[in-house]
Coordinates of N, CA and C in Angstrom, one line a residue:
M1 N 117.6 99.1 59.3 CA 117.9 98.6 60.7 C 117.0 97.4 60.7
S2 N 117.9 96.1 60.8 CA 117.3 94.7 61.0 C 117.8 93.9 62.3
D3 N 116.9 93.6 63.2 CA 117.6 92.8 64.2 C 116.6 91.4 64.5
L4 N 117.1 90.5 65.1 CA 116.6 89.1 65.1 C 115.9 89.0 66.5
L5 N 114.4 89.0 66.9 CA 113.8 88.7 68.0 C 113.6 87.2 68.3
K6 N 113.9 86.6 69.1 CA 113.9 85.4 69.1 C 112.9 85.2 70.6
G7 N 112.0 84.0 69.9 CA 110.9 83.6 71.1 C 111.9 82.9 72.4
P8 N 111.0 82.6 73.3 CA 112.3 82.3 74.3 C 112.3 80.6 74.4
A9 N 111.3 80.0 73.3 CA 111.4 78.5 73.7 C 112.0 77.9 72.3
P10 N 112.6 76.7 72.2 CA 113.1 76.4 70.8 C 112.1 75.7 70.4
G11 N 112.0 74.8 69.1 CA 111.4 74.2 68.7 C 111.1 74.5 67.0
A12 N 110.2 74.3 66.7 CA 109.8 74.6 65.2 C 109.4 75.8 64.8
S13 N 110.3 77.0 64.3 CA 109.9 78.4 64.3 C 109.9 78.5 62.7
A14 N 109.5 80.1 62.8 CA 109.8 80.5 61.0 C 109.8 81.9 61.3
V15 N 110.3 82.7 60.6 CA 110.9 84.0 60.5 C 109.6 84.8 59.4
R16 N 109.5 86.1 60.2 CA 108.7 86.9 59.7 C 109.1 88.1 59.7
C17 N 109.0 89.5 58.9 CA 109.4 90.6 59.1 C 108.7 91.5 59.4
W18 N 108.5 92.4 60.1 CA 107.6 93.5 60.7 C 108.5 95.0 60.2
T19 N 107.6 95.7 60.0 CA 108.2 97.3 60.3 C 107.3 97.9 61.6
L20 N 108.1 98.2 62.5 CA 107.7 98.8 63.8 C 107.8 100.3 63.7
T21 N 107.0 101.1 64.2 CA 107.0 102.7 64.1 C 106.5 103.2 65.2
G22 N 107.1 104.2 65.6 CA 107.2 104.9 66.9 C 107.5 106.4 67.0
D23 N 107.7 106.9 68.6 CA 108.2 108.1 68.7 C 109.8 108.4 67.9
L24 N 110.5 107.1 68.0 CA 111.9 106.9 67.7 C 112.1 106.8 66.3
G25 N 111.0 106.7 65.7 CA 111.3 106.3 64.2 C 110.7 105.1 63.9
T26 N 111.6 104.4 62.9 CA 111.0 103.3 61.9 C 112.1 102.4 62.1
V27 N 111.9 101.1 62.2 CA 112.7 100.0 62.2 C 112.5 98.9 61.7
D28 N 113.0 97.9 60.8 CA 112.7 96.6 60.6 C 112.9 95.5 61.2
V29 N 112.4 94.5 61.7 CA 112.8 93.7 62.4 C 112.3 92.1 62.1
E30 N 113.2 91.1 62.5 CA 112.9 89.9 62.0 C 112.7 89.2 63.3
V31 N 111.2 88.5 63.2 CA 111.1 88.0 64.3 C 111.0 86.2 64.1
T32 N 111.7 85.6 64.9 CA 111.7 84.2 64.8 C 110.5 83.7 65.8
G33 N 110.0 82.5 65.7 CA 109.0 82.1 66.6 C 108.3 81.1 66.1
G34 N 107.7 80.1 67.1 CA 106.9 79.0 66.3 C 105.2 79.5 67.0
G35 N 104.4 78.3 66.7 CA 103.1 78.9 66.9 C 102.8 78.6 68.2
E36 N 103.7 78.3 69.1 CA 103.3 78.4 70.6 C 103.7 79.7 71.1
H37 N 104.3 80.4 70.5 CA 104.8 81.7 70.8 C 103.7 83.0 71.1
R38 N 103.7 84.0 71.8 CA 102.6 84.9 72.0 C 103.3 86.4 71.5
L39 N 102.8 87.5 71.3 CA 103.2 88.6 71.1 C 104.0 89.0 72.2
A40 N 103.4 88.8 73.8 CA 104.0 89.1 74.8 C 105.8 88.4 74.8
D41 N 105.9 87.5 74.2 CA 107.2 86.9 74.0 C 108.1 87.7 73.2
V42 N 107.6 88.7 72.3 CA 108.7 89.5 71.4 C 108.8 90.9 72.2
L43 N 107.7 91.6 73.1 CA 107.7 92.7 73.4 C 109.2 92.9 74.3
P44 N 109.9 92.0 74.9 CA 110.9 92.4 75.7 C 112.3 92.6 74.9
G45 N 112.1 91.8 73.6 CA 113.1 92.1 72.6 C 112.9 93.5 71.9
V46 N 111.6 93.7 71.7 CA 111.5 95.1 71.3 C 112.0 96.4 72.3
A47 N 111.6 96.2 73.2 CA 112.0 97.0 74.1 C 113.6 97.3 74.3
D48 N 114.4 96.0 74.4 CA 115.6 96.2 74.1 C 116.3 96.8 72.8
L49 N 115.4 96.4 71.9 CA 115.7 97.2 70.7 C 116.0 98.6 70.8
V50 N 115.0 99.2 71.4 CA 114.7 100.6 71.0 C 115.3 101.3 72.2
G51 N 115.5 100.5 73.4 CA 116.0 101.1 74.7 C 115.2 101.7 75.4
R52 N 113.9 101.3 75.6 CA 112.8 102.0 76.2 C 111.7 101.0 76.5
P53 N 110.6 100.8 77.5 CA 109.7 100.0 77.7 C 108.7 100.3 76.6
V54 N 108.1 99.0 76.0 CA 106.8 99.5 74.6 C 105.7 99.0 75.4
D55 N 104.7 99.8 75.8 CA 103.4 99.4 76.1 C 102.5 98.5 75.1
G56 N 103.1 97.4 74.5 CA 102.3 97.1 73.5 C 102.6 97.2 72.2
L57 N 102.1 96.7 71.1 CA 101.9 97.0 69.7 C 100.5 97.2 69.0
W58 N 100.6 98.1 68.1 CA 99.4 98.3 67.5 C 99.1 98.1 66.0
A59 N 97.9 97.6 65.6 CA 97.8 97.4 64.1 C 96.7 98.2 63.8
G60 N 97.3 99.3 62.8 CA 96.3 100.5 62.6 C 95.9 101.1 63.8
S61 N 94.5 101.0 64.3 CA 94.3 101.7 65.3 C 93.6 101.1 66.7
T62 N 94.1 99.8 66.3 CA 93.9 98.8 67.5 C 95.0 98.3 68.3
R63 N 94.9 98.3 69.6 CA 95.9 97.5 70.2 C 95.9 96.4 70.1
L64 N 97.1 95.5 70.1 CA 96.8 94.0 70.1 C 97.1 93.6 71.4
P65 N 96.3 92.5 71.9 CA 96.6 91.9 72.9 C 98.0 91.1 73.2
D66 N 98.4 91.3 74.3 CA 99.9 90.6 74.6 C 99.4 89.4 74.3
D67 N 98.4 88.7 74.7 CA 98.6 87.0 74.5 C 98.2 86.5 72.9
M68 N 98.2 87.4 72.0 CA 97.9 86.9 70.5 C 99.1 86.4 70.0
P69 N 98.8 85.2 69.6 CA 99.7 84.4 69.0 C 100.3 84.8 67.7
L70 N 101.4 84.4 67.6 CA 102.4 85.1 66.5 C 101.7 84.6 65.1
S71 N 100.9 83.6 65.0 CA 100.4 82.9 63.9 C 99.1 83.9 63.6
S72 N 98.6 85.0 64.3 CA 97.5 85.8 64.1 C 97.7 86.4 62.7
A73 N 96.8 86.8 62.1 CA 96.7 87.3 60.5 C 97.2 88.9 60.9
A74 N 97.0 89.6 61.8 CA 97.5 90.9 62.3 C 99.1 90.9 62.6
L75 N 99.7 89.8 62.6 CA 101.1 90.0 62.7 C 101.9 89.0 61.7
D76 N 101.3 89.0 60.7 CA 102.0 88.6 59.2 C 102.9 89.1 58.8
H77 N 103.9 88.3 58.0 CA 105.1 88.5 57.5 C 104.9 90.2 56.7
G78 N 105.6 91.2 57.1 CA 105.2 92.4 56.4 C 104.3 93.4 57.0
A79 N 103.8 92.9 58.2 CA 103.0 94.0 58.8 C 103.8 95.2 59.7
V80 N 103.2 96.3 59.4 CA 103.4 97.5 59.8 C 102.7 97.9 61.1
L81 N 103.6 97.9 62.4 CA 103.0 97.9 63.7 C 103.4 99.4 64.4
G82 N 102.6 99.8 65.2 CA 103.0 100.6 65.9 C 103.4 100.5 67.1
M83 N 104.4 101.2 67.9 CA 105.1 100.7 69.1 C 104.6 101.5 70.1
G84 N 103.4 101.2 71.1 CA 103.1 101.9 72.1 C 101.9 103.0 71.7
R85 N 101.7 102.8 70.4 CA 100.6 103.6 69.8 C 100.1 103.5 68.6
P86 N 99.1 103.7 67.8 CA 98.8 103.5 66.9 C 99.6 103.8 65.5
A87 N 99.6 102.9 64.9 CA 100.6 102.8 63.6 C 100.4 103.8 62.7
R88 N 101.6 104.5 62.4 CA 102.0 105.4 61.5 C 102.2 104.7 60.3
Q89 N 101.3 105.6 59.1 CA 101.2 105.5 57.8 C 102.5 105.4 57.3
L90 N 102.9 104.6 56.4 CA 104.4 105.0 55.7 C 104.1 105.1 54.3
G91 N 105.0 106.1 53.8 CA 105.3 106.2 52.2 C 104.0 107.0 51.6
A92 N 104.2 107.9 50.4 CA 103.5 108.8 50.0 C 101.8 108.0 49.5
G93 N 102.1 106.9 49.4 CA 100.6 106.2 48.8 C 100.0 105.2 49.9
A94 N 100.6 105.7 51.2 CA 99.8 105.1 52.3 C 98.4 105.5 52.8
A95 N 98.2 106.3 52.5 CA 96.8 107.2 52.4 C 95.7 106.5 52.1
H96 N 96.1 105.6 51.1 CA 94.9 104.7 50.2 C 94.9 103.4 50.6
S97 N 93.6 103.0 50.8 CA 93.3 101.7 51.3 C 92.3 101.2 50.6
A98 N 92.0 99.8 50.9 CA 91.1 99.2 49.9 C 89.8 99.8 50.3
L99 N 89.6 99.9 51.4 CA 88.4 100.4 52.4 C 88.8 102.1 52.5
E100 N 87.7 102.8 52.5 CA 88.1 104.3 52.7 C 86.8 105.0 53.1
L101 N 86.7 106.0 53.8 CA 85.4 106.9 54.1 C 85.8 108.1 53.3
H102 N 85.2 108.4 52.5 CA 84.9 109.7 51.6 C 84.1 110.9 52.1
V103 N 84.8 112.2 52.4 CA 83.7 113.1 52.6 C 83.2 113.7 51.6
V104 N 82.1 113.4 51.3 CA 81.4 114.1 50.3 C 80.4 115.5 50.4
G105 N 80.2 115.6 51.8 CA 79.3 116.9 52.1 C 80.0 117.7 53.1
G106 N 79.8 118.8 53.5 CA 80.1 119.8 54.7 C 81.5 120.4 54.9
P107 N 82.2 121.1 55.6 CA 83.3 121.6 55.4 C 84.7 121.1 55.1
D108 N 84.9 119.7 55.1 CA 86.0 118.9 54.7 C 85.6 118.3 53.6
A109 N 84.7 118.4 52.8 CA 84.1 117.5 51.7 C 85.7 117.2 50.6
G110 N 85.8 116.3 50.2 CA 87.3 115.9 49.2 C 87.9 115.1 50.0
R111 N 88.0 115.1 51.3 CA 88.8 114.4 52.3 C 88.7 113.0 52.1
T112 N 89.6 112.1 52.3 CA 89.5 110.7 52.3 C 90.3 110.1 53.6
F113 N 89.7 109.2 54.2 CA 90.4 108.6 55.4 C 90.5 107.1 55.1
P114 N 91.6 106.4 55.1 CA 91.7 105.2 55.0 C 91.0 104.5 56.5
L115 N 90.5 103.3 56.1 CA 89.8 102.3 57.2 C 90.7 101.0 57.6
G116 N 91.3 100.7 58.4 CA 91.8 99.5 58.6 C 91.0 98.6 59.8
Q117 N 91.4 97.6 60.2 CA 90.7 96.7 61.3 C 90.6 97.4 62.2
G118 N 89.7 97.3 63.1 CA 89.5 97.7 64.4 C 88.5 99.2 64.5
Q119 N 88.4 99.7 65.4 CA 87.6 100.9 65.9 C 88.2 102.3 65.4
H120 N 87.1 103.0 64.9 CA 87.8 104.4 64.3 C 86.7 105.3 64.5
T121 N 87.1 106.6 65.6 CA 86.0 107.3 66.2 C 86.1 108.5 65.3
I122 N 84.6 109.1 64.9 CA 84.2 110.1 63.9 C 83.8 111.4 65.2
G123 N 84.8 112.6 64.9 CA 84.4 113.6 65.7 C 85.2 114.9 65.6
R124 N 84.7 115.9 66.2 CA 85.7 117.1 66.3 C 87.0 117.0 66.9
S125 N 86.9 116.2 68.1 CA 87.9 116.1 68.9 C 89.5 115.9 68.2
S126 N 90.6 116.2 68.5 CA 91.9 116.0 68.0 C 92.3 114.7 68.2
E127 N 91.5 114.0 69.1 CA 91.8 112.8 69.4 C 91.1 111.7 68.3
A128 N 90.3 111.9 67.6 CA 89.4 111.2 66.8 C 90.2 110.7 65.5
Q129 N 90.1 109.4 65.1 CA 90.8 108.9 64.2 C 90.5 109.5 62.9
I130 N 89.1 109.9 62.8 CA 88.3 110.5 61.7 C 88.0 112.0 62.4
R131 N 88.7 112.9 62.0 CA 88.5 114.3 62.4 C 87.6 115.2 61.6
L132 N 86.7 115.7 61.9 CA 85.8 116.4 60.8 C 85.7 118.2 61.4
D133 N 86.3 119.1 60.6 CA 86.1 120.4 61.3 C 84.6 121.1 60.9
D134 N 83.9 120.3 61.8 CA 82.2 120.5 61.4 C 81.6 120.9 62.9
P135 N 81.3 122.2 63.0 CA 80.7 122.7 64.5 C 79.6 121.9 65.0
D136 N 78.8 121.1 63.9 CA 77.8 120.9 64.4 C 78.2 119.1 64.7
V137 N 79.1 118.8 64.6 CA 79.6 117.2 64.9 C 80.1 117.6 66.4
S138 N 80.0 116.3 67.1 CA 80.3 116.1 68.7 C 81.8 115.8 68.4
R139 N 82.2 116.0 69.6 CA 83.9 115.8 69.9 C 84.0 114.2 69.8
R140 N 83.1 113.2 70.1 CA 83.0 111.8 69.7 C 81.5 111.8 69.4
H141 N 81.6 111.5 68.2 CA 80.3 111.6 67.5 C 79.9 110.2 67.3
A142 N 80.6 109.5 66.5 CA 80.3 108.3 66.1 C 81.2 107.3 66.2
V143 N 81.2 105.7 66.1 CA 82.4 105.3 65.9 C 82.1 104.1 64.8
V144 N 82.9 103.8 64.1 CA 82.8 102.8 62.9 C 84.1 101.7 63.4
Q145 N 83.5 100.4 63.2 CA 84.0 99.1 63.6 C 84.2 98.4 62.2
V146 N 85.6 98.1 61.9 CA 85.7 97.3 60.8 C 86.4 96.1 61.2
G147 N 85.7 94.8 60.8 CA 86.2 93.5 61.1 C 85.3 92.6 60.6
G148 N 85.3 91.2 60.8 CA 84.4 90.2 60.8 C 83.9 90.3 59.2
G149 N 84.6 90.7 58.3 CA 83.9 91.1 56.9 C 83.0 91.9 56.8
A150 N 82.5 92.9 57.8 CA 81.7 93.9 57.6 C 82.3 95.0 58.3
V151 N 81.7 96.3 58.0 CA 81.9 97.7 58.6 C 80.3 97.8 59.3
R152 N 80.6 98.1 60.5 CA 79.5 98.7 61.1 C 79.8 100.2 61.8
I153 N 78.4 101.1 62.2 CA 78.7 102.3 62.7 C 77.4 102.3 63.7
A154 N 78.0 103.3 64.8 CA 77.1 103.5 65.9 C 77.2 104.8 66.2
D155 N 76.1 105.4 66.8 CA 76.1 106.7 67.2 C 76.6 106.8 68.9
L156 N 77.8 107.5 68.9 CA 78.0 107.7 70.4 C 77.2 108.9 71.6
G157 N 76.0 109.0 71.0 CA 75.2 109.7 71.9 C 75.2 111.3 71.8
S158 N 75.8 111.4 70.4 CA 76.0 112.9 69.8 C 74.9 113.9 70.1
S159 N 75.2 115.0 70.1 CA 73.9 116.0 70.2 C 73.0 116.1 69.1
N160 N 73.4 116.2 68.0 CA 72.6 116.1 66.6 C 72.3 114.8 66.0
G161 N 72.9 114.2 66.5 CA 72.7 112.4 66.1 C 73.0 112.0 64.9
S162 N 72.7 110.7 64.2 CA 73.5 110.5 63.0 C 72.6 109.7 61.9
R163 N 72.5 109.8 60.7 CA 71.6 109.2 59.8 C 72.6 108.2 58.9
L164 N 71.9 106.8 58.5 CA 72.7 106.3 57.7 C 71.8 105.9 56.7
D165 N 71.9 106.5 55.4 CA 71.0 106.3 54.3 C 69.4 106.6 55.0
G166 N 69.2 107.7 55.6 CA 68.3 108.2 56.2 C 67.5 107.5 57.4
A167 N 68.3 106.4 57.8 CA 68.0 105.9 59.1 C 68.6 106.5 60.3
D168 N 68.1 106.8 61.0 CA 68.7 107.3 62.6 C 69.0 106.3 63.2
L169 N 70.2 106.6 63.8 CA 71.2 105.4 64.4 C 71.1 105.7 65.8
A170 N 70.3 106.2 66.5 CA 70.1 106.1 67.8 C 70.0 105.1 68.6
G171 N 71.2 104.6 69.2 CA 70.7 103.5 70.4 C 71.0 102.2 69.6
K172 N 71.4 102.2 68.1 CA 71.5 101.2 67.5 C 73.0 100.9 66.8
V173 N 73.3 99.7 66.2 CA 74.4 99.4 65.5 C 74.0 99.1 64.4
H174 N 74.6 99.5 63.2 CA 74.2 99.3 61.7 C 75.3 99.0 61.2
E175 N 74.9 97.9 60.2 CA 75.8 97.7 59.3 C 75.8 98.9 57.9
W176 N 77.3 99.1 57.6 CA 77.6 100.5 57.1 C 77.5 99.6 55.5
P177 N 76.8 99.7 54.4 CA 77.1 99.1 53.3 C 78.1 100.0 52.6
T178 N 78.9 99.2 51.5 CA 79.6 100.1 50.4 C 78.5 101.3 49.7
G179 N 78.9 102.2 49.8 CA 78.1 103.3 48.9 C 77.1 104.0 49.9
G180 N 76.8 103.5 51.0 CA 75.8 104.1 52.2 C 76.4 105.4 52.5
V181 N 75.8 106.5 52.7 CA 75.8 107.6 53.2 C 75.6 107.7 54.5
L182 N 76.6 108.3 55.3 CA 76.3 108.6 56.5 C 76.2 110.1 56.7
R183 N 75.3 110.9 57.4 CA 75.2 112.2 57.5 C 75.2 112.6 59.1
L184 N 75.9 113.5 59.4 CA 76.2 113.7 60.7 C 76.7 115.4 60.8
G185 N 75.9 116.1 61.5 CA 75.9 117.6 61.7 C 75.6 118.1 60.3
A186 N 76.6 119.1 59.6 CA 76.6 119.1 58.2 C 77.4 118.7 57.2
S187 N 77.7 117.4 57.7 CA 79.0 116.8 56.9 C 78.2 115.3 56.4
A188 N 78.5 114.7 55.5 CA 78.1 113.3 54.7 C 79.4 112.6 54.5
L189 N 79.2 111.4 54.8 CA 80.7 110.6 54.3 C 80.1 109.5 53.9
T190 N 80.4 108.7 52.9 CA 80.4 107.5 52.1 C 81.4 106.8 52.3
L191 N 81.0 105.1 52.4 CA 82.1 104.2 52.6 C 82.1 103.9 51.1
A192 N 83.7 103.8 50.6 CA 84.0 103.2 49.5 C 85.1 102.0 49.7
G193 N 85.1 101.2 48.7 CA 85.8 100.1 48.5 C 85.1 98.7 49.0
T194 N 86.1 97.5 48.9 CA 85.5 96.3 49.4 C 85.9 95.9 50.6
V195 N 85.1 95.3 51.5 CA 85.4 94.7 53.0 C 86.0 93.4 52.7
E196 N 85.9 92.5 52.1 CA 86.3 91.0 51.7 C 87.4 91.3 50.8
P197 N 88.5 90.7 51.1 CA 89.5 90.4 50.2 C 88.9 89.7 48.8
S198 N 89.5 90.1 47.5 CA 89.0 89.6 46.2 C 89.3 87.9 46.2
V199 N 90.3 87.6 46.8 CA 90.6 86.2 46.5 C 90.6 85.7 48.2
A200 N 90.4 84.0 48.3 CA 90.2 83.4 49.5 C 91.7 83.2 50.2
L201 N 92.2 83.5 51.3 CA 93.8 83.3 51.5 C 93.5 82.5 52.8
D202 N 94.4 81.3 52.7 CA 94.9 80.4 53.6 C 96.1 80.8 54.4
A203 N 96.3 80.4 55.7 CA 97.7 80.7 56.3 C 98.7 80.0 56.1
G204 N 99.9 80.4 55.7 CA 101.0 79.9 55.5 C 102.0 79.5 56.4
P205 N 103.0 79.1 56.3 CA 103.9 79.3 57.5 C 104.7 80.7 57.5
G206 N 105.2 80.9 58.4 CA 105.7 82.3 59.0 C 105.1 83.5 58.5
G207 N 103.9 83.4 58.8 CA 103.1 84.6 58.7 C 102.8 84.8 57.3
R208 N 103.0 83.9 56.5 CA 102.6 84.4 55.0 C 101.3 83.9 54.5
R209 N 100.6 84.4 53.7 CA 99.1 83.9 53.2 C 99.3 83.4 51.8
R210 N 98.9 82.3 51.9 CA 98.2 81.7 50.4 C 97.3 81.9 49.7
V211 N 97.3 81.8 48.4 CA 96.0 82.0 47.8 C 95.6 80.6 47.5
R212 N 93.9 80.7 48.2 CA 93.3 79.3 48.0 C 92.7 79.3 46.6
P213 N 93.1 78.1 45.8 CA 92.7 77.9 44.7 C 91.0 77.9 44.6
V214 N 90.6 78.4 43.8 CA 88.8 78.5 43.8 C 88.5 77.3 42.4
P215 N 87.7 76.3 43.0 CA 87.3 75.4 42.4 C 86.6 75.9 40.9
R216 N 87.2 75.6 39.9 CA 86.4 75.7 38.6 C 84.9 75.2 38.4
L217 N 83.9 76.0 38.1 CA 82.7 75.7 38.0 C 82.5 75.7 36.7
D218 N 81.8 74.6 36.2 CA 81.5 74.5 34.6 C 80.2 74.8 34.4
A219 N 79.6 75.8 33.7 CA 78.3 76.1 33.3 C 77.5 74.9 32.7
P220 N 76.4 74.5 33.3 CA 75.8 73.5 32.7 C 75.5 73.7 31.4
P221 N 75.3 72.9 30.7 CA 74.7 73.2 29.0 C 73.4 73.8 28.9
P222 N 73.2 74.8 28.2 CA 72.0 75.5 28.4 C 70.9 74.7 27.5
E223 N 69.8 74.9 28.0 CA 68.6 73.9 27.8 C 68.1 74.5 26.0
V224 N 68.3 73.9 25.2 CA 68.0 74.1 24.0 C 66.2 73.5 23.8
E225 N 65.4 74.5 23.2 CA 64.5 74.2 22.6 C 64.4 74.0 21.4
V226 N 63.9 73.0 20.5 CA 63.8 72.7 19.3 C 62.5 72.9 18.9
R227 N 62.2 73.9 17.9 CA 60.9 74.1 17.4 C 60.9 73.4 16.0
F228 N 60.0 72.6 15.5 CA 59.9 72.2 14.3 C 58.4 73.1 13.8
P229 N 58.5 73.2 12.3 CA 57.6 74.0 11.5 C 56.3 73.5 11.7
R230 N 55.2 74.0 11.7 CA 53.8 73.6 11.8 C 53.6 73.0 10.4
P231 N 52.9 71.9 10.7 CA 52.6 71.1 9.4 C 51.8 72.3 8.3
P232 N 51.9 72.1 7.3 CA 51.5 72.8 6.3 C 49.8 72.8 6.2
A233 N 49.1 73.7 6.1 CA 47.5 73.8 5.9 C 47.2 73.0 4.9
P234 N 46.0 72.5 4.8 CA 45.5 71.5 3.4 C 45.2 72.8 2.3
A235 N 45.3 72.4 1.3 CA 45.3 73.3 0.2 C 43.6 73.4 0.1
P236 N 43.3 74.7 -0.4 CA 41.6 74.6 -0.5 C 41.1 74.2 -1.6
G237 N 40.0 73.5 -1.5 CA 39.5 72.9 -2.8 C 39.5 73.7 -4.0
L238 N 39.5 73.2 -5.1 CA 39.4 74.0 -6.4 C 37.8 73.8 -6.8
P239 N 37.8 75.1 -7.1 CA 36.4 75.4 -7.5 C 35.7 74.5 -8.9
A240 N 34.4 74.1 -8.7 CA 33.9 73.2 -9.6 C 34.2 74.0 -11.0
P241 N 34.2 73.3 -11.9 CA 34.3 73.7 -13.4 C 32.8 74.2 -14.1
S242 N 33.2 75.4 -14.4 CA 31.8 76.0 -15.2 C 31.5 75.3 -16.3
P243 N 30.4 75.0 -16.6 CA 29.7 74.5 -17.6 C 29.7 75.3 -18.9
L244 N 30.2 74.2 -20.1 CA 30.2 75.3 -21.1 C 29.0 75.6 -22.0

């Protein structure tokens, strides 16, 4: 299903497509708006489309502010957004992400959790985005923040504490490097994947992204050391002839 949601003001505009998910299923929409438009301009059209009020849109586990410009990266062409709740992953392969948490120890060893932009709570609660079936893990044990080109982890005052590569997280926010191991309760999790995209992207029209050309760097010519052979040693003197 496809509908056209138009911003209230005329002017230079571009069309981008979103996939919206919610309690009523999934709908694909085309959004027409210019750089002056905000997410709040689109929400009434979404509400008319689904026939009920929509309490904001979500990117992953993060609620997007209503005053977010349509030119923001989270609202790019092709974005999957949740209506009034965190976005539901689509498709059989959607559980995989460039950035993931792998459970490598404890009752849930072998499980994988994709990480998108925003905050992700780790805990035993059913409301935690990263839920661990570990009795030694608190209901809200720790929080992972993905954004700004980095992943950060903080303990939420858990009963048994958390350690990242052996460092106690009590009262501090730590950057979580790829390959670092987080230990909480009887569980261990490691961060896999890359935080930064492999190519630099620039904003394009209509929420598209352009690959920024990378200047070619020519390697400087190697320094070559030329070694000349050592001059030959003088020949030893001939022995004097013996008398006859």
